[in-house]
Short mmCIF file of C-alpha atoms and ligand atoms in Angstrom, two decimals:
data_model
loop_
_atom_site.label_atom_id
_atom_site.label_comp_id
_atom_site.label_asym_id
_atom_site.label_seq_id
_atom_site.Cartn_x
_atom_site.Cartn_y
_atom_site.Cartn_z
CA UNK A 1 0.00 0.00 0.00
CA UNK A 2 1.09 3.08 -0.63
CA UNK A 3 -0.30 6.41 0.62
CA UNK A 4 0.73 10.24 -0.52
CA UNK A 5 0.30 12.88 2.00
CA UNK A 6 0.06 16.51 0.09
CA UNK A 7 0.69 19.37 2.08
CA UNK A 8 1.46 23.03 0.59
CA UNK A 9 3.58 25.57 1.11
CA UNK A 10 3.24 29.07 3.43
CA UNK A 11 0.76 31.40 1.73
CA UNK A 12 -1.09 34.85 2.63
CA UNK A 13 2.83 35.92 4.02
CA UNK A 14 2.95 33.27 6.35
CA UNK A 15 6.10 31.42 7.27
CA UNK A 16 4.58 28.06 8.11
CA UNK A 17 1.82 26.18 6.97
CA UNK A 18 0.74 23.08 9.27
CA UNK A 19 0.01 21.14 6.30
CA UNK A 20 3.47 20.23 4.93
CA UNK A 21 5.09 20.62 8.71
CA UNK A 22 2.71 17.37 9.67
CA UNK A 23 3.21 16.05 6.18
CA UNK A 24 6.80 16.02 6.05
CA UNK A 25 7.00 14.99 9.73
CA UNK A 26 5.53 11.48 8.77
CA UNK A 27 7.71 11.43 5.13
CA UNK A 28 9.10 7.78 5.13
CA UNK A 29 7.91 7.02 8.49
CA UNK A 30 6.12 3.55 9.56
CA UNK A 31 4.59 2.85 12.64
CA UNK A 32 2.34 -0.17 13.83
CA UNK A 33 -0.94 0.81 12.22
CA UNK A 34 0.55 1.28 8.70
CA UNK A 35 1.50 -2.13 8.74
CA UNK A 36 4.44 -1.05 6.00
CA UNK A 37 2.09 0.57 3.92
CA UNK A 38 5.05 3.77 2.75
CA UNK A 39 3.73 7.34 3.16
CA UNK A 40 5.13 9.84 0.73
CA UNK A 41 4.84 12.93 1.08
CA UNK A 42 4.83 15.88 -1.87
CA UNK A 43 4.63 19.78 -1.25
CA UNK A 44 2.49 21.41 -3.17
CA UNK A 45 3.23 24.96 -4.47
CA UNK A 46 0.19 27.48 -3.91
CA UNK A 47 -0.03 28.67 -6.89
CA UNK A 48 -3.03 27.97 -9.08
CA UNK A 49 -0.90 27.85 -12.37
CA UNK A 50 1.43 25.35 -11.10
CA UNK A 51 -0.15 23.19 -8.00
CA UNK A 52 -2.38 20.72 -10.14
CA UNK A 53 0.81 19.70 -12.26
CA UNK A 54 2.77 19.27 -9.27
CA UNK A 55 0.15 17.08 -8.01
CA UNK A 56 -0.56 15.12 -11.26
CA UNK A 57 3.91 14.28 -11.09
CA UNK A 58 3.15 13.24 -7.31
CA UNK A 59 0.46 10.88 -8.92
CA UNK A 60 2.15 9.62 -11.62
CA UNK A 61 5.20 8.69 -9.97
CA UNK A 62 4.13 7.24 -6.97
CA UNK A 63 0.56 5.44 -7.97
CA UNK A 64 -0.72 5.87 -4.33
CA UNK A 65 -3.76 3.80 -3.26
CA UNK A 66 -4.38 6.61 -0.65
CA UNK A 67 -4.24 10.18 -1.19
CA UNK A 68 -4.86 12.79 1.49
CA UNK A 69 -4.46 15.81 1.02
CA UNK A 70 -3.65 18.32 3.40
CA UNK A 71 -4.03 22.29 3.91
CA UNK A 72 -4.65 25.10 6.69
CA UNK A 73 -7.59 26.43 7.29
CA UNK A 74 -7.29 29.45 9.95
CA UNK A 75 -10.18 29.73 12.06
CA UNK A 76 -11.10 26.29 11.97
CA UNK A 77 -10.47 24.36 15.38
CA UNK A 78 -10.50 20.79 14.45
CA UNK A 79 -9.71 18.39 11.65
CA UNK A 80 -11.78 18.87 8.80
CA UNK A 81 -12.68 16.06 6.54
CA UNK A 82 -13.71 17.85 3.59
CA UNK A 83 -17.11 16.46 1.85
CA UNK A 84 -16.87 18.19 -1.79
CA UNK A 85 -14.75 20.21 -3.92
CA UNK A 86 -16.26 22.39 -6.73
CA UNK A 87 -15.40 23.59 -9.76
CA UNK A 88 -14.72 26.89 -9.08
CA UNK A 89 -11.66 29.02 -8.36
CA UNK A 90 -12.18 32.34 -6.69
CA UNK A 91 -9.53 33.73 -4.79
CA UNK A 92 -9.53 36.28 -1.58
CA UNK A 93 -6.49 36.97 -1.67
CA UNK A 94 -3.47 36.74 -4.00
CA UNK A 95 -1.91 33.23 -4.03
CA UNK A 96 1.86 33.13 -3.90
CA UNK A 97 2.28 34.03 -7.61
CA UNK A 98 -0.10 37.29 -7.15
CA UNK A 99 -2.64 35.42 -9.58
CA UNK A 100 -6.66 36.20 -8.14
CA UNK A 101 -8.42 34.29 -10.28
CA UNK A 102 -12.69 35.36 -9.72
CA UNK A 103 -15.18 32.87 -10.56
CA UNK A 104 -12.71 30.76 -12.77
CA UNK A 105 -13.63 27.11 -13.02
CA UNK A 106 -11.10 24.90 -11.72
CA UNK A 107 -11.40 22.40 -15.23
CA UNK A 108 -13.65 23.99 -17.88
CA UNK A 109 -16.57 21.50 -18.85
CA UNK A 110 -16.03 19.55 -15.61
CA UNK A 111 -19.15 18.55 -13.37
CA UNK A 112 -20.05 20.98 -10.96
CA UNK A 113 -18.65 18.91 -8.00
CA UNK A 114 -17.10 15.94 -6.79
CA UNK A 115 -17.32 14.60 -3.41
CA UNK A 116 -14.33 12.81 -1.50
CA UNK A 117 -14.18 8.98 -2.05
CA UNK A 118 -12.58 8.70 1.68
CA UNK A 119 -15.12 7.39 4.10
CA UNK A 120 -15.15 10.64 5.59
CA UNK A 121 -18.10 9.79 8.57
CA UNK A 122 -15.72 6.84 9.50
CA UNK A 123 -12.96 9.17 9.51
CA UNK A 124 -14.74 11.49 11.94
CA UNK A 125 -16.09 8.61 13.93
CA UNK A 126 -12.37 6.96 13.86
CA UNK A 127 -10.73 10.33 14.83
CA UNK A 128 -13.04 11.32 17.41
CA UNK A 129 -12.78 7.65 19.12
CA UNK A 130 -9.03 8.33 19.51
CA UNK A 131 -9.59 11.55 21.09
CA UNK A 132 -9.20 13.75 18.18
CA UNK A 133 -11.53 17.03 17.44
CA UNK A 134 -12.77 16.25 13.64
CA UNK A 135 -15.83 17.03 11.81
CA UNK A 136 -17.24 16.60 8.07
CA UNK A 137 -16.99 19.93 6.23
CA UNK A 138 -18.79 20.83 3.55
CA UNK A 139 -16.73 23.53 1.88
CA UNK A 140 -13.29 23.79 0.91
CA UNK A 141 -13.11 26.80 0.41
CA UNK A 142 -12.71 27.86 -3.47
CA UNK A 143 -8.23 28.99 -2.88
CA UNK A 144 -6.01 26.73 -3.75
CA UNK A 145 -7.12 24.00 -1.50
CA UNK A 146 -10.29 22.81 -3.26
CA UNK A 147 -8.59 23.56 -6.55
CA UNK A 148 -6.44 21.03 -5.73
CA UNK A 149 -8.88 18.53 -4.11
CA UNK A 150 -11.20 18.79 -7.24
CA UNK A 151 -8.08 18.57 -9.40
CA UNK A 152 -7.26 15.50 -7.41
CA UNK A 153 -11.12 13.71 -7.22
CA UNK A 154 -10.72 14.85 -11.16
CA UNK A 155 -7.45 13.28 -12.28
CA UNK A 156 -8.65 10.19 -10.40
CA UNK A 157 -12.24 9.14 -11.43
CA UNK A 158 -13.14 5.77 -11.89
CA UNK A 159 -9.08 4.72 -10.89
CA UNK A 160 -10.13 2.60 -7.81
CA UNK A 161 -7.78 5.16 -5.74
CA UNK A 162 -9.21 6.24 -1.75
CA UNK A 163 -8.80 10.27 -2.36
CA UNK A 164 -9.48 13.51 -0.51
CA UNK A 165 -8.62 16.33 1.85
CA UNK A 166 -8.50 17.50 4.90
CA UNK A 167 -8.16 20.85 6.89
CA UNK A 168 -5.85 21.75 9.20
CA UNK A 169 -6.28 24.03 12.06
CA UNK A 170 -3.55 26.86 12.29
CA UNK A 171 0.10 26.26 14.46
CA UNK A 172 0.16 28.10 18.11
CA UNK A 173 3.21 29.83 16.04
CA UNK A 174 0.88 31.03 13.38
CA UNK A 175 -1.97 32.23 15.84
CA UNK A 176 0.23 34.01 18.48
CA UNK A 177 0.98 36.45 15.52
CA UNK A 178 -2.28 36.48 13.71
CA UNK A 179 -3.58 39.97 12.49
CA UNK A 180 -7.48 40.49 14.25
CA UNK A 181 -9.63 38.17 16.38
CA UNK A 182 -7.46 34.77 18.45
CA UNK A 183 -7.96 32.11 16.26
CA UNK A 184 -7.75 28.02 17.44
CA UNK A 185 -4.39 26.05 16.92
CA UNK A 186 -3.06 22.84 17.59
CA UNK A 187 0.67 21.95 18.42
CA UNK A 188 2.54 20.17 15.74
CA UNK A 189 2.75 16.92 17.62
CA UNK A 190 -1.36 17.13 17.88
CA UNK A 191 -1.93 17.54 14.56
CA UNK A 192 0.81 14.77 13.41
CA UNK A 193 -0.81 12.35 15.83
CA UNK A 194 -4.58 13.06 14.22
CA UNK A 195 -2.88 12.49 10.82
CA UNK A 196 -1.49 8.93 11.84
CA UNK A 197 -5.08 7.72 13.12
CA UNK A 198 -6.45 9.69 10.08
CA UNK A 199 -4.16 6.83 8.18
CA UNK A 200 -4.78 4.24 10.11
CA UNK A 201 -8.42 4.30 9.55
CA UNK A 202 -8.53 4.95 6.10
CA UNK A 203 -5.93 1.87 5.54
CA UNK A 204 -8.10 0.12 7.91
CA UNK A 205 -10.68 0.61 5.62
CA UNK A 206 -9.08 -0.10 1.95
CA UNK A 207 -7.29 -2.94 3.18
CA UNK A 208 -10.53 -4.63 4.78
CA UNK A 209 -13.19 -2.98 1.60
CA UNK A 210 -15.16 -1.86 4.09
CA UNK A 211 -18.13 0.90 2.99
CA UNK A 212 -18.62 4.14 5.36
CA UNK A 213 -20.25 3.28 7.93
CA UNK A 214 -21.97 6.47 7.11
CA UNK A 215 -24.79 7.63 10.27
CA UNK A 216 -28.34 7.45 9.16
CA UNK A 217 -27.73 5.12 6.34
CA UNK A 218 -27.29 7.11 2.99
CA UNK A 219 -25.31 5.75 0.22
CA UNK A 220 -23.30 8.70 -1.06
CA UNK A 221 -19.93 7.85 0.44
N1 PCA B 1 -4.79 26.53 2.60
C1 PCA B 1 -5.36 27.29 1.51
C2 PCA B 1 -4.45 27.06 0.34
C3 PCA B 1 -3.24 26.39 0.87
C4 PCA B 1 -3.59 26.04 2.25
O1 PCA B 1 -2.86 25.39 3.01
C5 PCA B 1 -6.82 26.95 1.24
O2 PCA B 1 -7.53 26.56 2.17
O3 PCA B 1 -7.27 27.06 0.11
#
């Protein structure tokens, strides 16, 4: 099995972002629940012109099973298992090229949407049982972080592979400096142990074809 872990770089003049710091802290690293399945772990630049072909080389050359995807989303105080990503870029602020693209789709012609094919209620459920804040979220935003996760649901249709993202709260580094209102963050080593049980239940999962055990019995995920 093999799993890549996407995380991106600093953006919005930042000098961390928690997604590649808890990426690149589990680069190459096994412990019991991966049962050697490898983790790689890619950056991704954020940048809309260039992060989709940096993720389509991270696909090609590694063929992951898994793919989770990783970014920060300030303001949010738990990990986010992101339900959908739509087709639709439109920027708040400049990303790291200065490019503020306004109601662009993200692939012209593309559906309107795709949703995650992680079993994102058992991820919750399997997070929170460990101890771990996490809900399902229903928006990714429309930056560079659902660009990326519809670029990635997009690039993988019908390919058999487990793929989505998931949301980051900021670093207590981040939000001791933050411009307005105190935002939530999570230490590193919080965040990198969520990530590891993230893994371990979606493994969990592929390796045993389980279905979501979705609450209330739907049939979407
Ligand atoms: N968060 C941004 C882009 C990169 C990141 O880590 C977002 O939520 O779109």
């Amino acid at each position: 099995m093999r799993i890549l872990l996407t995380g991106f770089e600093p953006f919005g003049g930042q000098s961390l972002n928690p997604s590649w710091e808890v990426a690149r802290a589990l680069h190459g690293q096994q412990w019991p629940a991966l049962q050697g399945a490898q983790v790689v772990a890619v950056q991704l630049p954020c940048v809309f012109a260039q992060a989709l072909p940096a993720l389509q080389q991270a696909l090609t050359q590694h063929t992951p099973d898994i793919v989770l995807a990783l970014g920060q989303a300030e303001g949010r105080c738990d990990l986010s298992v992101e339900r959908v990503a739509i087709n639709v870029m439109d920027a708040r602020i400049p990303d790291n090229a200065g490019a503020l693209p306004i109601d662009v789709p993200v692939i012209a012609g593309g559906p309107a949407a795709y949703f995650s094919t992680l079993p994102i209620k058992s991820l919750v459920a399997g997070l929170k049982a460990a101890g771990f804040p996490a809900s399902v979220s229903q928006t990714a935003g429309t930056f560079v972080c659902n660009q990326v996760f519809y670029g990635l649901q997009h690039a993988l249709v019908g390919q058999g592979v487990h793929s989505g993202f998931m949301h980051l709260p900021l670093l207590p580094e981040q939000a001791a400096h933050w411009p307005g209102p105190s935002l939530p963050s999570w230490p590193l080593a919080l965040q990198v142990a969520g990530v590891q049980q993230a893994l371990a239940v979606l493994l969990a999962h592929r390796q045993q074809g389980l279905a979501d055990a979705a609450i209330g019995g739907g049939t979407l995920n």
